[in-house]
């Protein structure tokens, strides 16, 4: 070590202060890397101070021999501490981030490194140090100085080896300070050999530390905080939107329930004038498309809020296919289109998947082909590839309709995008169908593609993997199916009593109408309180249909109160217009025996009546 030109050390001192101020004043993320860097800066600051002290005491060697000795040794210790922290930093960036095997031994590696460097430091303290003055420059030398510089070189070589072996783990940016240390260190040692009066080693260490400032992970805390806040806000807004949709769906579906229920009842009535029948039929069509729109908006918002779940169950694929064909035939109405359909006979009857979503996506393609085809044909085909217990369904819907322009194909699956039908108000639609279809298909792990020639027609193809149901599970399903076929007849529940609880009079009327066919006695009440009163008075019912969204006392709260009654054991089915996904599970968890969504579907009601009253 030499005593000579102090200017580099002084400059380093100011640089060091600058780094300290910038680094410690700025809010920062606390992690291992930033912690190590903090230690490094503090060590640097100490080192530069020691370096200045050494300069002063060496210049006055005769006056302060002991202080000179202490400062020289302390300076050597600073170098060792600096190397130790840098070595831990090298371990951190190269091993402790990704190397699974070595991460397990992290504590052992850290402790061994600290012990080794402590041993080296102790040796440096014990070994002798001497001074020599040459051309007015004072040098320190001796075993402790030599040992320090040997360690410096050995450690640098070790870093190189580690960084080369673990290069895949380390981002390039982080290696820069180490490379700088090695290159600048070598240049410094050459310069210093020829010009010992230039005190460069401290300046070099400060330079490397300064470089590191730009490479450590130190994301701006304020920015992260504001991002988190924005995320929370967005989440809150999203939740508010879902809540709003949930209540909106309720508000719209309740009157729709009444419209659909009454119109269906009316159209079946005998002696209705032709004109009235046509009007009722239009009311049914209009309310059906309104319902479709509400459901579409609900679906897309659920998908976007990540709240839509794919619920896999065993289902009968052949039956789903038949239902789709029937529904499409009904939609064809007056259109004289040649509707062809077929499926591979090799497709197993029972599959495992989300039947209602599979049906929804196919039905959407079929409905579109009916909507956008005026002459010619529609062909609905399901082909299959079977591999082990998986069947890949290749579902295609082809039509000879209006087709889609090439430039519009990309927009096809975007929300609210209706192509070329701006002026054509006769084609009903929302532009939501295909956006939902694509997202649902992808959620089920499938793919959808479209080929189309404008003016000639389109083919939409979905490929979707479904598990095949086999073995004892298959036997069970077949048995259940056999029982269900018998159940299809409308149940005769002549001597049964059903209690319907709903705050909306229209809904009560609809329910009463729907229940008429079962010949049961239907009693209607318009609040949870009345329902509780009836049960408390000892009345017995074979089934209670309980609306959830009622003012003052909700259906769920009513159920809790009913369940508190010691002898209460009647089946209670939740009745709700809330169509948000996961509702059924939610109601079953609350203790309801089943769930019916409004507008009540005949088939669903049939299922529930058979389940509890047969
Ligand atoms: P919409 O409710 O408008 O039918 P979709 O998302 O289902 O909404 O479809 C988006 C647009 O894609 C439609 O408006 C229509 O322009 C076009 N489209 C969909 N299917 C077909 C088809 N089979 N033939 C021609 N155009 C189609």
Short mmCIF file of N, CA, C and O and ligand atoms in Angstrom, two decimals, residues 292 364-373 397-399 401-405 408 411-421 427-437 450 452 457-460, ligand 1:
data_model
loop_
_atom_site.label_atom_id
_atom_site.label_comp_id
_atom_site.label_asym_id
_atom_site.label_seq_id
_atom_site.Cartn_x
_atom_site.Cartn_y
_atom_site.Cartn_z
N UNK A 292 -81.55 -14.04 -23.63
CA UNK A 292 -80.27 -14.43 -24.22
C UNK A 292 -79.25 -13.31 -24.01
O UNK A 292 -78.10 -13.54 -23.66
N UNK A 364 -74.55 -21.81 -30.27
CA UNK A 364 -74.28 -20.47 -30.78
C UNK A 364 -73.87 -20.51 -32.25
O UNK A 364 -74.33 -19.70 -33.05
N UNK A 365 -73.05 -21.49 -32.61
CA UNK A 365 -72.64 -21.61 -34.02
C UNK A 365 -73.85 -21.94 -34.89
O UNK A 365 -74.02 -21.38 -35.97
N UNK A 366 -74.67 -22.87 -34.37
CA UNK A 366 -75.85 -23.27 -35.16
C UNK A 366 -76.82 -22.09 -35.31
O UNK A 366 -77.34 -21.85 -36.40
N UNK A 367 -77.03 -21.36 -34.22
CA UNK A 367 -77.95 -20.21 -34.28
C UNK A 367 -77.44 -19.18 -35.28
O UNK A 367 -78.21 -18.64 -36.07
N UNK A 368 -76.12 -18.93 -35.24
CA UNK A 368 -75.55 -17.98 -36.19
C UNK A 368 -75.76 -18.44 -37.63
O UNK A 368 -76.12 -17.65 -38.49
N UNK A 369 -75.53 -19.74 -37.86
CA UNK A 369 -75.68 -20.20 -39.25
C UNK A 369 -77.13 -20.05 -39.71
O UNK A 369 -77.37 -19.73 -40.87
N UNK A 370 -78.08 -20.25 -38.79
CA UNK A 370 -79.48 -20.05 -39.17
C UNK A 370 -79.73 -18.57 -39.46
O UNK A 370 -80.36 -18.19 -40.45
N UNK A 371 -79.15 -17.72 -38.56
CA UNK A 371 -79.37 -16.27 -38.70
C UNK A 371 -78.80 -15.73 -40.01
O UNK A 371 -79.41 -14.90 -40.67
N UNK A 372 -77.61 -16.21 -40.37
CA UNK A 372 -76.90 -15.60 -41.49
C UNK A 372 -76.97 -16.42 -42.79
O UNK A 372 -76.15 -16.26 -43.67
N UNK A 373 -77.94 -17.36 -42.84
CA UNK A 373 -78.11 -18.12 -44.08
C UNK A 373 -79.57 -17.99 -44.54
O UNK A 373 -80.49 -18.25 -43.75
N UNK A 397 -69.76 -26.63 -38.10
CA UNK A 397 -71.05 -26.11 -38.54
C UNK A 397 -70.79 -25.33 -39.83
O UNK A 397 -70.07 -24.33 -39.82
N UNK A 398 -71.32 -25.88 -40.93
CA UNK A 398 -71.07 -25.25 -42.23
C UNK A 398 -72.38 -24.67 -42.76
O UNK A 398 -73.45 -25.25 -42.55
N UNK A 399 -72.28 -23.53 -43.42
CA UNK A 399 -73.51 -23.00 -44.02
C UNK A 399 -73.20 -22.38 -45.37
O UNK A 399 -72.05 -22.11 -45.71
N UNK A 401 -74.32 -19.46 -46.23
CA UNK A 401 -74.90 -18.15 -45.93
C UNK A 401 -74.14 -16.98 -46.51
O UNK A 401 -73.42 -17.12 -47.50
N UNK A 402 -74.27 -15.83 -45.83
CA UNK A 402 -73.71 -14.59 -46.38
C UNK A 402 -72.18 -14.56 -46.35
O UNK A 402 -71.55 -13.78 -47.04
N UNK A 403 -71.60 -15.41 -45.50
CA UNK A 403 -70.14 -15.45 -45.43
C UNK A 403 -69.56 -14.23 -44.73
O UNK A 403 -70.29 -13.29 -44.38
N UNK A 404 -68.26 -14.25 -44.55
CA UNK A 404 -67.61 -13.16 -43.82
C UNK A 404 -66.45 -12.65 -44.66
O UNK A 404 -65.67 -13.45 -45.20
N UNK A 405 -66.32 -11.32 -44.74
CA UNK A 405 -65.21 -10.75 -45.52
C UNK A 405 -63.89 -11.09 -44.84
O UNK A 405 -63.82 -11.13 -43.61
N UNK A 408 -62.64 -9.06 -42.06
CA UNK A 408 -63.45 -9.06 -40.83
C UNK A 408 -63.23 -10.28 -39.96
O UNK A 408 -63.68 -10.32 -38.82
N UNK A 411 -61.87 -9.78 -36.53
CA UNK A 411 -62.73 -9.07 -35.57
C UNK A 411 -63.85 -9.97 -35.03
O UNK A 411 -64.55 -9.61 -34.09
N UNK A 412 -63.97 -11.12 -35.66
CA UNK A 412 -65.12 -11.98 -35.40
C UNK A 412 -65.33 -12.31 -33.93
O UNK A 412 -66.46 -12.34 -33.44
N UNK A 413 -64.23 -12.55 -33.23
CA UNK A 413 -64.36 -13.02 -31.86
C UNK A 413 -64.25 -11.89 -30.83
O UNK A 413 -64.07 -12.13 -29.65
N UNK A 414 -64.34 -10.64 -31.31
CA UNK A 414 -64.29 -9.52 -30.36
C UNK A 414 -65.69 -9.24 -29.85
O UNK A 414 -66.67 -9.48 -30.53
N UNK A 415 -65.71 -8.67 -28.63
CA UNK A 415 -67.00 -8.35 -28.00
C UNK A 415 -67.76 -7.31 -28.80
O UNK A 415 -67.16 -6.37 -29.32
N UNK A 416 -69.05 -7.43 -28.85
CA UNK A 416 -69.96 -6.46 -29.45
C UNK A 416 -69.61 -6.10 -30.90
O UNK A 416 -69.90 -5.03 -31.38
N UNK A 417 -68.89 -7.01 -31.57
CA UNK A 417 -68.50 -6.75 -32.96
C UNK A 417 -69.51 -7.43 -33.86
O UNK A 417 -69.62 -8.66 -33.87
N UNK A 418 -70.28 -6.63 -34.60
CA UNK A 418 -71.23 -7.22 -35.55
C UNK A 418 -70.78 -6.76 -36.93
O UNK A 418 -70.58 -5.57 -37.16
N UNK A 419 -70.61 -7.74 -37.81
CA UNK A 419 -69.97 -7.40 -39.07
C UNK A 419 -70.98 -7.24 -40.20
O UNK A 419 -71.78 -8.14 -40.44
N UNK A 420 -70.92 -6.11 -40.84
CA UNK A 420 -71.72 -5.92 -42.04
C UNK A 420 -73.22 -5.98 -41.81
O UNK A 420 -73.99 -6.05 -42.75
N UNK A 421 -73.63 -5.97 -40.53
CA UNK A 421 -75.07 -6.04 -40.30
C UNK A 421 -75.57 -4.71 -39.69
O UNK A 421 -76.67 -4.63 -39.19
N UNK A 427 -81.64 -8.79 -38.66
CA UNK A 427 -80.92 -9.90 -38.02
C UNK A 427 -80.65 -9.52 -36.57
O UNK A 427 -79.94 -8.56 -36.30
N UNK A 428 -81.25 -10.28 -35.67
CA UNK A 428 -81.06 -9.95 -34.26
C UNK A 428 -79.72 -10.47 -33.77
O UNK A 428 -79.26 -11.52 -34.19
N UNK A 429 -79.12 -9.74 -32.86
CA UNK A 429 -77.85 -10.22 -32.31
C UNK A 429 -77.21 -9.16 -31.46
O UNK A 429 -77.61 -8.00 -31.49
N UNK A 430 -76.22 -9.59 -30.71
CA UNK A 430 -75.56 -8.66 -29.79
C UNK A 430 -74.08 -8.52 -30.10
O UNK A 430 -73.42 -7.62 -29.61
N UNK A 431 -73.55 -9.44 -30.90
CA UNK A 431 -72.11 -9.42 -31.15
C UNK A 431 -71.34 -9.99 -29.97
O UNK A 431 -70.14 -9.81 -29.86
N UNK A 432 -72.05 -10.70 -29.09
CA UNK A 432 -71.37 -11.28 -27.91
C UNK A 432 -71.13 -12.77 -28.08
O UNK A 432 -70.21 -13.33 -27.51
N UNK A 433 -72.00 -13.39 -28.90
CA UNK A 433 -72.01 -14.85 -29.00
C UNK A 433 -70.66 -15.47 -29.29
O UNK A 433 -70.20 -16.34 -28.56
N UNK A 434 -69.99 -14.99 -30.33
CA UNK A 434 -68.72 -15.62 -30.72
C UNK A 434 -67.60 -15.30 -29.73
O UNK A 434 -66.71 -16.12 -29.52
N UNK A 435 -67.66 -14.09 -29.13
CA UNK A 435 -66.65 -13.74 -28.12
C UNK A 435 -66.75 -14.72 -26.95
O UNK A 435 -65.74 -15.25 -26.48
N UNK A 436 -67.98 -14.99 -26.52
CA UNK A 436 -68.19 -15.93 -25.42
C UNK A 436 -67.78 -17.34 -25.86
O UNK A 436 -67.07 -18.04 -25.15
N UNK A 437 -68.22 -17.71 -27.08
CA UNK A 437 -67.91 -19.05 -27.58
C UNK A 437 -66.41 -19.31 -27.56
O UNK A 437 -65.95 -20.32 -27.03
N UNK A 450 -62.25 -20.61 -38.06
CA UNK A 450 -63.30 -20.30 -39.00
C UNK A 450 -62.71 -20.16 -40.41
O UNK A 450 -61.62 -19.64 -40.59
N UNK A 452 -64.16 -18.92 -44.24
CA UNK A 452 -65.36 -18.34 -44.83
C UNK A 452 -65.05 -17.69 -46.17
O UNK A 452 -63.96 -17.15 -46.38
N UNK A 457 -70.41 -18.66 -47.99
CA UNK A 457 -70.72 -19.42 -46.77
C UNK A 457 -69.54 -19.52 -45.83
O UNK A 457 -68.44 -19.03 -46.13
N UNK A 458 -69.78 -20.16 -44.69
CA UNK A 458 -68.74 -20.25 -43.66
C UNK A 458 -68.71 -21.64 -43.05
O UNK A 458 -69.71 -22.35 -43.05
N UNK A 459 -67.54 -21.99 -42.52
CA UNK A 459 -67.45 -23.22 -41.71
C UNK A 459 -66.77 -22.83 -40.40
O UNK A 459 -65.66 -22.28 -40.39
N UNK A 460 -67.44 -23.09 -39.31
CA UNK A 460 -66.85 -22.90 -37.98
C UNK A 460 -66.52 -24.29 -37.45
O UNK A 460 -67.36 -25.19 -37.50
P1 LIG B 1 -74.36 -11.88 -33.14
O1 LIG B 1 -75.16 -11.87 -31.90
O2 LIG B 1 -74.30 -10.56 -33.83
O3 LIG B 1 -74.68 -13.01 -34.04
P2 LIG B 1 -71.80 -13.19 -32.78
O4 LIG B 1 -70.67 -12.84 -31.89
O5 LIG B 1 -72.41 -14.53 -32.64
O6 LIG B 1 -72.87 -12.06 -32.59
O7 LIG B 1 -71.30 -12.99 -34.25
C1 LIG B 1 -70.56 -11.83 -34.59
C2 LIG B 1 -70.71 -11.48 -36.05
O8 LIG B 1 -70.09 -12.46 -36.85
C3 LIG B 1 -72.14 -11.44 -36.51
O9 LIG B 1 -72.72 -10.19 -36.28
C4 LIG B 1 -71.99 -11.76 -38.00
O10 LIG B 1 -71.69 -10.59 -38.71
C5 LIG B 1 -70.79 -12.65 -38.07
N1 LIG B 1 -71.15 -14.08 -38.20
C6 LIG B 1 -71.19 -15.00 -37.22
N2 LIG B 1 -71.53 -16.21 -37.68
C7 LIG B 1 -71.71 -16.07 -39.02
C8 LIG B 1 -72.07 -16.98 -40.09
N3 LIG B 1 -72.32 -18.28 -39.87
N4 LIG B 1 -72.13 -16.46 -41.33
C9 LIG B 1 -71.88 -15.16 -41.55
N5 LIG B 1 -71.54 -14.25 -40.61
C10 LIG B 1 -71.45 -14.71 -39.35
#
